[in-house]
Coordinates of C-alpha atoms in Angstrom, one line a residue:
Chain A
M136 CA 0.0 0.0 0.0
D137 CA 1.5 3.3 -1.0
H138 CA 0.1 6.7 0.3
V139 CA -3.5 5.4 0.3
T140 CA -6.1 8.0 1.1
K141 CA -9.8 7.3 1.6
R142 CA -12.5 9.8 2.2
F143 CA -16.2 9.5 2.8
G144 CA -17.4 13.0 1.8
N145 CA -15.3 15.4 3.7
H146 CA -14.3 12.9 6.3
T147 CA -10.8 11.4 5.7
V148 CA -10.9 7.8 7.0
L149 CA -7.4 6.8 5.8
D150 CA -4.9 9.5 5.7
D151 CA -1.9 8.8 3.5
I152 CA -1.3 5.2 4.6
S153 CA 1.7 3.3 3.4
L154 CA 2.2 -0.3 4.4
T155 CA 4.1 -3.3 3.2
V156 CA 3.0 -6.8 4.1
H157 CA 5.7 -9.4 3.6
R158 CA 4.8 -13.0 2.7
G159 CA 4.1 -15.1 5.8
E160 CA 3.6 -12.2 8.0
V161 CA 0.8 -11.8 10.5
I162 CA -0.1 -8.2 11.1
V163 CA -2.8 -7.3 13.6
V164 CA -4.5 -3.9 13.3
I165 CA -5.8 -2.4 16.4
G166 CA -7.2 0.9 17.3
P167 CA -10.3 2.8 18.6
S168 CA -13.6 2.5 16.9
G169 CA -13.8 4.6 13.8
C170 CA -10.1 4.8 13.4
G171 CA -10.3 3.3 9.9
K172 CA -9.2 -0.3 10.6
S173 CA -12.0 -2.0 8.8
T174 CA -11.9 0.5 6.0
L175 CA -8.2 -0.3 5.5
L176 CA -9.1 -4.0 4.9
R177 CA -12.0 -3.1 2.7
C178 CA -9.8 -1.0 0.6
I179 CA -7.3 -3.8 0.1
N180 CA -9.8 -5.9 -1.9
A181 CA -11.4 -2.9 -3.5
L182 CA -14.7 -3.0 -1.7
E183 CA -14.1 0.7 -1.2
K184 CA -12.9 3.1 -3.7
I185 CA -9.7 5.0 -2.7
Q186 CA -9.1 8.7 -3.4
G187 CA -5.4 8.6 -3.5
G188 CA -2.4 6.3 -3.6
E189 CA -2.3 2.8 -4.8
I190 CA -2.6 -0.8 -3.5
K191 CA -0.7 -3.6 -5.1
L192 CA -0.7 -7.4 -4.6
G193 CA 2.6 -8.7 -5.8
N194 CA 3.2 -6.6 -8.9
E195 CA -0.5 -6.1 -9.8
K196 CA -2.4 -3.0 -9.0
I197 CA -5.7 -3.4 -7.3
E198 CA -8.1 -1.0 -8.7
Y199 CA -11.8 -0.4 -7.9
G200 CA -14.1 -1.4 -10.7
S201 CA -11.2 -2.8 -12.9
K202 CA -11.7 -5.9 -15.1
R203 CA -8.9 -7.8 -13.4
L204 CA -10.5 -7.3 -10.0
P205 CA -12.5 -10.6 -9.7
S206 CA -9.3 -12.6 -10.4
L207 CA -7.2 -10.6 -8.1
R208 CA -9.8 -11.0 -5.3
Q209 CA -9.4 -14.7 -5.6
K210 CA -6.0 -14.2 -4.2
I211 CA -7.3 -12.3 -1.2
G212 CA -9.5 -14.2 1.2
M213 CA -11.7 -12.0 3.4
V214 CA -13.7 -13.0 6.4
F215 CA -16.2 -10.5 7.8
Q216 CA -17.6 -9.6 11.1
N217 CA -21.1 -11.1 10.6
Y218 CA -20.0 -14.5 9.3
E219 CA -21.6 -13.9 6.1
L220 CA -22.6 -17.2 4.7
F221 CA -25.2 -17.5 2.0
P222 CA -28.3 -18.7 3.7
H223 CA -29.7 -20.8 0.9
L224 CA -26.6 -22.9 0.4
T225 CA -25.2 -25.7 2.8
V226 CA -21.9 -25.4 4.4
L227 CA -20.3 -27.3 1.5
G228 CA -22.3 -25.3 -1.0
N229 CA -21.0 -22.1 0.5
I230 CA -17.4 -23.3 0.4
Q231 CA -17.3 -24.9 -3.0
L232 CA -19.2 -22.1 -4.8
A233 CA -16.2 -19.9 -5.7
P234 CA -13.5 -22.5 -6.2
V235 CA -15.8 -24.4 -8.5
K236 CA -17.7 -21.7 -10.3
V237 CA -15.0 -19.0 -10.4
Q238 CA -11.8 -20.8 -10.3
K239 CA -13.2 -23.7 -12.4
R240 CA -11.6 -26.3 -10.2
N241 CA -12.7 -29.9 -9.9
L242 CA -15.7 -30.4 -7.7
A243 CA -14.5 -33.6 -6.1
E244 CA -11.1 -32.2 -5.3
V245 CA -12.6 -29.0 -3.8
Q246 CA -15.1 -31.0 -1.7
A247 CA -12.2 -33.3 -0.4
E248 CA -10.3 -30.2 0.5
A249 CA -13.2 -28.6 2.2
I250 CA -14.1 -31.6 4.2
G251 CA -10.5 -31.9 5.3
W252 CA -10.5 -28.3 6.5
L253 CA -13.9 -28.7 8.2
D254 CA -12.5 -31.6 10.2
R255 CA -9.5 -29.7 11.2
V256 CA -11.6 -26.7 12.5
G257 CA -13.8 -29.0 14.5
L258 CA -16.8 -29.1 12.2
E259 CA -16.7 -32.8 11.0
G260 CA -19.9 -34.1 9.6
R261 CA -21.5 -30.6 9.3
E262 CA -20.9 -30.1 5.5
N263 CA -24.6 -30.6 4.7
S264 CA -25.9 -28.3 7.4
Y265 CA -27.4 -25.0 6.5
P266 CA -26.1 -21.8 8.0
R267 CA -29.2 -21.3 10.2
E268 CA -28.4 -24.6 11.9
L269 CA -25.0 -23.4 13.1
S270 CA -23.9 -21.3 16.0
G271 CA -22.2 -18.0 15.4
G272 CA -18.8 -19.6 16.1
Q273 CA -19.4 -22.4 13.8
K274 CA -20.6 -20.1 11.0
Q275 CA -17.5 -18.0 11.4
R276 CA -15.2 -21.1 11.1
V277 CA -17.1 -22.1 7.9
A278 CA -16.4 -18.5 6.6
I279 CA -12.8 -19.0 7.3
V280 CA -12.7 -22.4 5.6
R281 CA -14.5 -20.8 2.7
A282 CA -11.9 -18.2 2.3
L283 CA -9.0 -20.8 2.6
C284 CA -10.4 -23.1 -0.1
M285 CA -9.8 -20.2 -2.6
H286 CA -6.1 -20.7 -1.9
P287 CA -5.6 -17.1 -1.2
E288 CA -2.1 -15.4 -0.9
I289 CA -3.4 -13.2 1.9
L290 CA -6.2 -13.5 4.3
L291 CA -8.0 -10.5 5.7
F292 CA -10.0 -10.8 8.9
D293 CA -12.3 -8.0 9.8
E294 CA -13.3 -8.1 13.5
V295 CA -14.3 -11.7 13.0
T296 CA -15.0 -12.3 16.6
A297 CA -16.8 -9.0 17.4
A298 CA -20.3 -10.5 17.0
L299 CA -19.7 -13.7 18.9
D300 CA -20.6 -14.8 22.4
P301 CA -17.5 -15.0 24.6
E302 CA -17.3 -18.8 24.5
M303 CA -17.3 -18.9 20.7
V304 CA -14.7 -16.3 20.4
R305 CA -12.0 -18.8 21.6
E306 CA -12.9 -21.5 19.0
V307 CA -12.5 -19.0 16.2
L308 CA -9.3 -17.5 17.5
D309 CA -7.8 -20.9 17.9
V310 CA -8.3 -21.6 14.2
M311 CA -6.7 -18.2 13.4
L312 CA -3.8 -19.0 15.7
A313 CA -3.2 -22.3 13.9
L314 CA -3.2 -20.6 10.6
A315 CA -0.7 -17.9 11.8
A316 CA 1.5 -20.8 13.0
Q317 CA 1.4 -22.3 9.5
G318 CA 3.1 -19.2 8.2
R319 CA 0.1 -17.7 6.3
T320 CA 0.0 -14.1 5.4
M321 CA -2.7 -12.5 7.4
L322 CA -4.0 -9.0 8.2
I323 CA -6.2 -9.1 11.2
V324 CA -8.4 -6.3 12.6
T325 CA -9.5 -7.2 16.1
H326 CA -10.3 -6.0 19.6
E327 CA -8.9 -9.1 21.2
M328 CA -5.6 -7.7 22.8
R329 CA -4.3 -11.0 24.2
F330 CA -4.8 -12.7 20.9
A331 CA -3.2 -9.9 19.1
R332 CA -0.2 -10.2 21.3
A333 CA -0.1 -14.0 20.8
A334 CA -0.6 -14.2 17.1
A335 CA 1.0 -11.0 15.6
D336 CA 4.4 -10.5 14.1
R337 CA 3.7 -6.9 13.8
I338 CA 1.1 -4.6 15.4
L339 CA -0.3 -1.7 13.7
F340 CA -1.9 0.9 15.9
L341 CA -4.3 3.2 13.9
D342 CA -6.0 6.3 15.0
G343 CA -7.6 9.1 13.0
G344 CA -6.8 7.3 9.8
K345 CA -3.1 7.3 10.4
I346 CA -0.7 4.5 11.4
M347 CA 0.5 5.8 14.9
E348 CA 2.6 2.8 15.7
D349 CA 4.1 -0.1 13.7
S350 CA 6.1 -2.4 16.0
D351 CA 6.5 -6.0 17.3
P352 CA 3.9 -7.0 19.8
E353 CA 6.3 -7.0 22.8
T354 CA 7.3 -3.5 22.3
F355 CA 3.8 -2.2 21.6
F356 CA 2.2 -3.8 24.6
T357 CA 5.0 -3.0 27.1
H358 CA 6.5 0.1 25.8
P359 CA 3.9 1.9 23.6
Q360 CA 5.6 4.8 21.9
T361 CA 2.8 7.3 21.7
E362 CA 0.6 8.8 24.3
R363 CA -2.5 7.9 22.2
A364 CA -1.6 4.1 22.3
R365 CA -0.9 4.2 26.0
R366 CA -4.3 5.7 26.6
F367 CA -5.9 3.1 24.3
L368 CA -4.2 0.2 26.0
S369 CA -5.1 1.5 29.4
T370 CA -8.8 1.1 28.6
F371 CA -8.3 -2.6 28.6
Q372 CA -6.9 -2.6 32.2
F373 CA -9.2 -3.0 35.2
D374 CA -6.5 -3.1 38.0
N375 CA -6.7 0.4 39.0
I376 CA -10.4 1.0 39.0
K377 CA -11.6 3.0 42.0
K378 CA -14.3 1.8 44.2
L379 CA -17.4 3.9 44.0
Chain B
M215 CA -85.0 -29.0 8.9
P216 CA -85.7 -26.1 6.6
D217 CA -85.4 -26.4 2.8
L218 CA -81.8 -25.4 2.1
G219 CA -82.4 -25.5 -1.6
I220 CA -79.6 -27.9 -2.2
S221 CA -81.7 -30.2 -4.5
V222 CA -81.5 -27.4 -7.2
L223 CA -78.0 -28.2 -7.7
F224 CA -78.8 -31.6 -9.0
K225 CA -81.6 -30.5 -11.4
G226 CA -80.8 -30.5 -15.1
K227 CA -77.3 -29.4 -15.9
N228 CA -77.0 -27.0 -13.0
L229 CA -73.9 -28.4 -11.4
P230 CA -71.9 -28.7 -14.6
R231 CA -72.9 -25.2 -15.4
L232 CA -71.6 -23.9 -12.1
L233 CA -68.3 -25.8 -12.8
G234 CA -68.3 -24.3 -16.2
G235 CA -68.6 -20.8 -14.4
L236 CA -65.7 -21.6 -12.1
W237 CA -63.6 -22.6 -15.1
A238 CA -64.4 -19.2 -16.7
A239 CA -63.1 -17.5 -13.6
L240 CA -60.1 -19.7 -13.4
R241 CA -59.3 -19.3 -17.0
I242 CA -59.2 -15.4 -16.8
S243 CA -57.0 -15.7 -13.7
L244 CA -54.7 -18.1 -15.4
I245 CA -54.2 -16.0 -18.5
S246 CA -53.7 -12.9 -16.4
V247 CA -51.1 -14.7 -14.2
V248 CA -49.2 -16.1 -17.2
I249 CA -48.9 -12.6 -18.7
S250 CA -48.6 -10.5 -15.6
F251 CA -46.0 -12.4 -13.7
P252 CA -43.1 -12.1 -16.2
L253 CA -44.0 -8.5 -16.9
G254 CA -44.1 -8.0 -13.1
I255 CA -40.6 -9.6 -12.6
L256 CA -39.2 -7.4 -15.4
L257 CA -40.7 -4.1 -14.0
G258 CA -39.8 -5.1 -10.4
A259 CA -36.2 -5.6 -11.5
L260 CA -36.3 -2.2 -13.4
M261 CA -37.6 -0.5 -10.2
T262 CA -34.4 -1.4 -8.4
L263 CA -32.4 0.6 -10.9
K264 CA -31.3 4.0 -9.8
N265 CA -32.7 5.8 -12.9
P266 CA -35.0 8.5 -11.4
F267 CA -37.2 8.6 -14.4
V268 CA -37.9 4.9 -14.5
K269 CA -38.5 5.0 -10.8
A270 CA -41.1 7.8 -10.9
A271 CA -42.9 6.2 -13.9
M272 CA -43.2 2.9 -12.0
R273 CA -44.2 4.6 -8.8
I274 CA -47.2 6.4 -10.5
Y275 CA -48.3 3.3 -12.3
L276 CA -48.1 1.2 -9.1
E277 CA -49.8 3.6 -6.8
F278 CA -52.6 4.3 -9.5
I279 CA -53.4 0.7 -9.9
R280 CA -53.4 -0.2 -6.3
I281 CA -55.4 2.8 -5.0
M282 CA -58.1 2.3 -7.7
P283 CA -60.8 -0.2 -6.9
Q284 CA -60.7 -3.0 -9.5
M285 CA -64.3 -2.4 -10.2
V286 CA -63.5 1.1 -11.5
L287 CA -60.9 -0.2 -13.7
L288 CA -63.2 -2.9 -15.1
F289 CA -65.9 -0.3 -15.9
L290 CA -63.3 2.0 -17.4
F291 CA -62.0 -0.6 -19.8
Y292 CA -65.3 -2.3 -20.7
F293 CA -67.7 0.7 -20.9
G294 CA -65.3 3.6 -21.1
T295 CA -63.2 2.4 -24.1
T296 CA -66.3 1.6 -26.2
R297 CA -67.6 5.1 -26.3
A298 CA -64.2 6.9 -26.2
F299 CA -62.2 4.9 -28.6
G300 CA -64.8 2.8 -30.3
W301 CA -63.1 -0.5 -29.0
D302 CA -65.3 -3.4 -28.9
L303 CA -63.9 -5.4 -26.1
T304 CA -65.6 -8.5 -24.9
G305 CA -66.0 -8.7 -21.1
E306 CA -63.4 -11.4 -20.9
T307 CA -60.8 -9.4 -22.8
A308 CA -61.5 -6.2 -20.7
S309 CA -61.1 -8.5 -17.6
V310 CA -57.8 -9.9 -18.7
I311 CA -56.5 -6.4 -19.4
V312 CA -57.4 -5.1 -16.0
F313 CA -56.2 -8.2 -14.2
V314 CA -52.9 -8.0 -16.1
L315 CA -52.5 -4.4 -15.2
W316 CA -53.2 -5.1 -11.6
G317 CA -51.2 -8.3 -11.4
T318 CA -48.2 -6.7 -13.0
A319 CA -48.3 -3.8 -10.5
E320 CA -48.6 -6.2 -7.5
M321 CA -46.0 -8.6 -8.8
S322 CA -43.5 -5.9 -9.6
D323 CA -43.8 -4.6 -6.1
L324 CA -43.3 -8.0 -4.6
V325 CA -40.2 -8.5 -6.8
R326 CA -38.8 -5.1 -6.0
G327 CA -39.3 -5.6 -2.2
C328 CA -37.6 -8.9 -2.5
L329 CA -34.7 -7.6 -4.4
I330 CA -33.9 -4.7 -2.2
S331 CA -34.2 -6.9 1.0
F332 CA -30.9 -8.6 0.3
P333 CA -28.4 -7.3 2.8
A334 CA -25.4 -5.5 1.3
H335 CA -23.1 -8.1 2.8
Q336 CA -24.4 -10.8 0.5
Y337 CA -23.2 -8.6 -2.4
E338 CA -19.9 -7.8 -0.7
T339 CA -19.2 -11.4 0.3
S340 CA -19.6 -12.6 -3.3
E341 CA -17.6 -9.7 -4.6
A342 CA -14.8 -10.7 -2.1
L343 CA -14.9 -14.3 -3.3
G344 CA -14.3 -13.0 -6.9
L345 CA -17.8 -13.7 -8.3
G346 CA -18.6 -11.6 -11.2
K347 CA -22.0 -9.8 -11.6
A348 CA -23.5 -12.5 -13.6
Q349 CA -22.4 -15.2 -11.2
L350 CA -23.6 -13.1 -8.3
Y351 CA -27.2 -13.0 -9.8
R352 CA -27.1 -16.7 -10.9
Y353 CA -25.9 -18.4 -7.8
I354 CA -26.7 -16.0 -5.0
I355 CA -29.5 -13.5 -5.8
I356 CA -31.9 -15.4 -8.1
P357 CA -32.1 -18.7 -6.2
Q358 CA -33.0 -16.8 -3.0
A359 CA -35.3 -14.4 -4.7
V360 CA -37.3 -17.3 -6.3
R361 CA -37.7 -19.0 -2.9
R362 CA -39.0 -15.9 -1.3
L363 CA -41.2 -14.9 -4.2
I364 CA -43.0 -18.2 -4.7
P365 CA -45.2 -18.1 -1.5
L366 CA -46.0 -14.4 -2.1
S367 CA -46.9 -14.8 -5.7
V368 CA -49.1 -17.9 -5.0
N369 CA -50.9 -15.6 -2.6
L370 CA -51.4 -13.1 -5.4
V371 CA -52.9 -15.9 -7.5
T372 CA -55.5 -16.7 -5.0
R373 CA -56.3 -13.0 -4.7
M374 CA -56.8 -12.8 -8.4
I375 CA -59.1 -15.7 -8.4
K376 CA -61.2 -14.2 -5.6
T377 CA -61.4 -10.9 -7.4
T378 CA -62.8 -12.4 -10.5
S379 CA -66.1 -12.4 -8.7
L380 CA -66.3 -8.8 -9.8
I381 CA -66.3 -9.4 -13.5
L382 CA -70.0 -10.5 -13.6
M383 CA -70.5 -6.6 -13.4
I384 CA -69.3 -6.3 -16.9
G385 CA -71.3 -9.2 -18.2
V386 CA -68.8 -12.0 -18.0
V387 CA -70.6 -15.2 -17.2
E388 CA -68.4 -16.7 -14.5
I389 CA -69.3 -18.8 -11.5
L390 CA -71.2 -16.1 -9.6
K391 CA -73.2 -15.1 -12.6
V392 CA -74.2 -18.7 -13.3
A393 CA -75.3 -19.1 -9.7
Q394 CA -77.5 -16.1 -10.0
Q395 CA -79.0 -17.5 -13.3
I396 CA -79.8 -20.8 -11.6
I397 CA -81.5 -19.1 -8.7
E398 CA -83.5 -16.8 -10.9
A399 CA -84.6 -19.8 -13.1
N400 CA -85.8 -21.7 -10.1
R401 CA -87.4 -18.8 -8.2
T402 CA -90.9 -20.3 -8.1
A403 CA -90.0 -24.0 -8.0
S404 CA -87.4 -23.6 -5.3
P405 CA -87.6 -20.3 -3.5
N406 CA -84.8 -21.3 -1.1
A407 CA -82.3 -22.1 -3.9
A408 CA -80.1 -19.1 -3.0
F409 CA -78.7 -20.8 0.0
G410 CA -77.8 -24.1 -1.6
V411 CA -76.4 -22.5 -4.7
Y412 CA -74.3 -19.9 -3.0
L413 CA -73.1 -22.6 -0.5
A414 CA -71.9 -24.6 -3.6
V415 CA -70.3 -21.5 -5.0
F416 CA -68.5 -21.1 -1.6
F417 CA -67.2 -24.6 -1.7
L418 CA -66.1 -24.4 -5.4
Y419 CA -64.1 -21.2 -4.6
F420 CA -62.7 -23.0 -1.7
I421 CA -61.7 -26.1 -3.7
A422 CA -60.1 -23.9 -6.3
C423 CA -58.1 -21.7 -3.8
W424 CA -57.4 -24.0 -1.0
P425 CA -54.8 -26.3 -2.6
I426 CA -53.0 -23.2 -3.9
S427 CA -52.6 -21.7 -0.5
M428 CA -51.6 -25.0 0.9
L429 CA -48.9 -25.2 -1.7
A430 CA -47.8 -21.7 -0.6
Q431 CA -47.7 -22.8 3.0
Y432 CA -45.8 -25.9 2.1
L433 CA -43.2 -24.1 0.1
E434 CA -42.9 -21.4 2.8
R435 CA -42.1 -23.9 5.4
K436 CA -39.7 -25.9 3.1
W437 CA -37.8 -22.8 2.1
G438 CA -38.4 -20.5 4.9

């Protein structure tokens, strides 16, 4: 990403952001609500139009509305906050749709791969269930498998646990930790600080549409460089709360 | 036990005549459905476009047809056009025209409502998966739209069948008109025929509409 700027009307959401993600790197993006984290991810696969700068995957430019976009997006797996499965398709139907119809891969091969992944994320035997029969955490794991079966070069996770009950958060984070350990390239937006610390190679702290900090998790969580980051992190501490 | 006038039904060809009347009503409904549903789907899809001119034109058409009592439309097309334009429409043709106008308006509104009810995330998710526009409609939007529309449109069919009871006012001999003729013809021999004959009409409408609404319920449960 090079000098990317995104505005909604007069409001600048991303302000001259430059960022390089290396292969195999796990980057966790954190920051207060409205700081532009989600917009950052949405710009990367051109769900949002950018007003300045450019975004490249490898050597190819990602451009809103371009003809090449559908094929580029196949290399970018994205998982959204609200486990957005298609309600009229089964688990397997959801997973195999894009690999078979878009990438024209062999159905049996895709299904075997899908079932293999479902087993690994703890959803064995659920391939013929409909999304409405699954819990939020299960749906989110299916959404992750759906993204994986596209064989993406990079995975984007947009607050994937924000809409889940606490017990379900863990099962989804475990899957993501396992993927991180496999050396996949991932860009994760989250509010789960402990997970961020455990999974990330790099932490980006965003505020007001700018990257305020870009450091390794140890440094960020123990010695944040900016006052803004210190204040943000302190909101997750409950040790010094005064009794009323 | 009072005389319910049911025996009249079995005199002469009275029952087959009633069935013939039912068929006349169903035929007009069927022709109207076959014409108005594809038109409604087309117009409904047009209404989701952002073109303000198309939108305004559709809106006016829709409101006009829905606010107007069907009876007024029937009179307008049957009596009005004869004098004004010298058209010699049969009652049946005028009925089909009115029912097509009405059915198209209702259907297009159902289709429009259905298409705009898809949450934005379904479009985004399929974009993010690399699906093109055509694939998005073919695999995601249309299959779901059809499922949601079938129960609603089946409902519209039964409403159309029921509304055919108005077309006797423009001289179409449908089931209700046949019933009136039978009652008139037997006024002296069976003065109580009205009860039996209208009861038969009641059951015949029921037999025609009930399976259709059962089908709608079944599909709703299956795909809901």
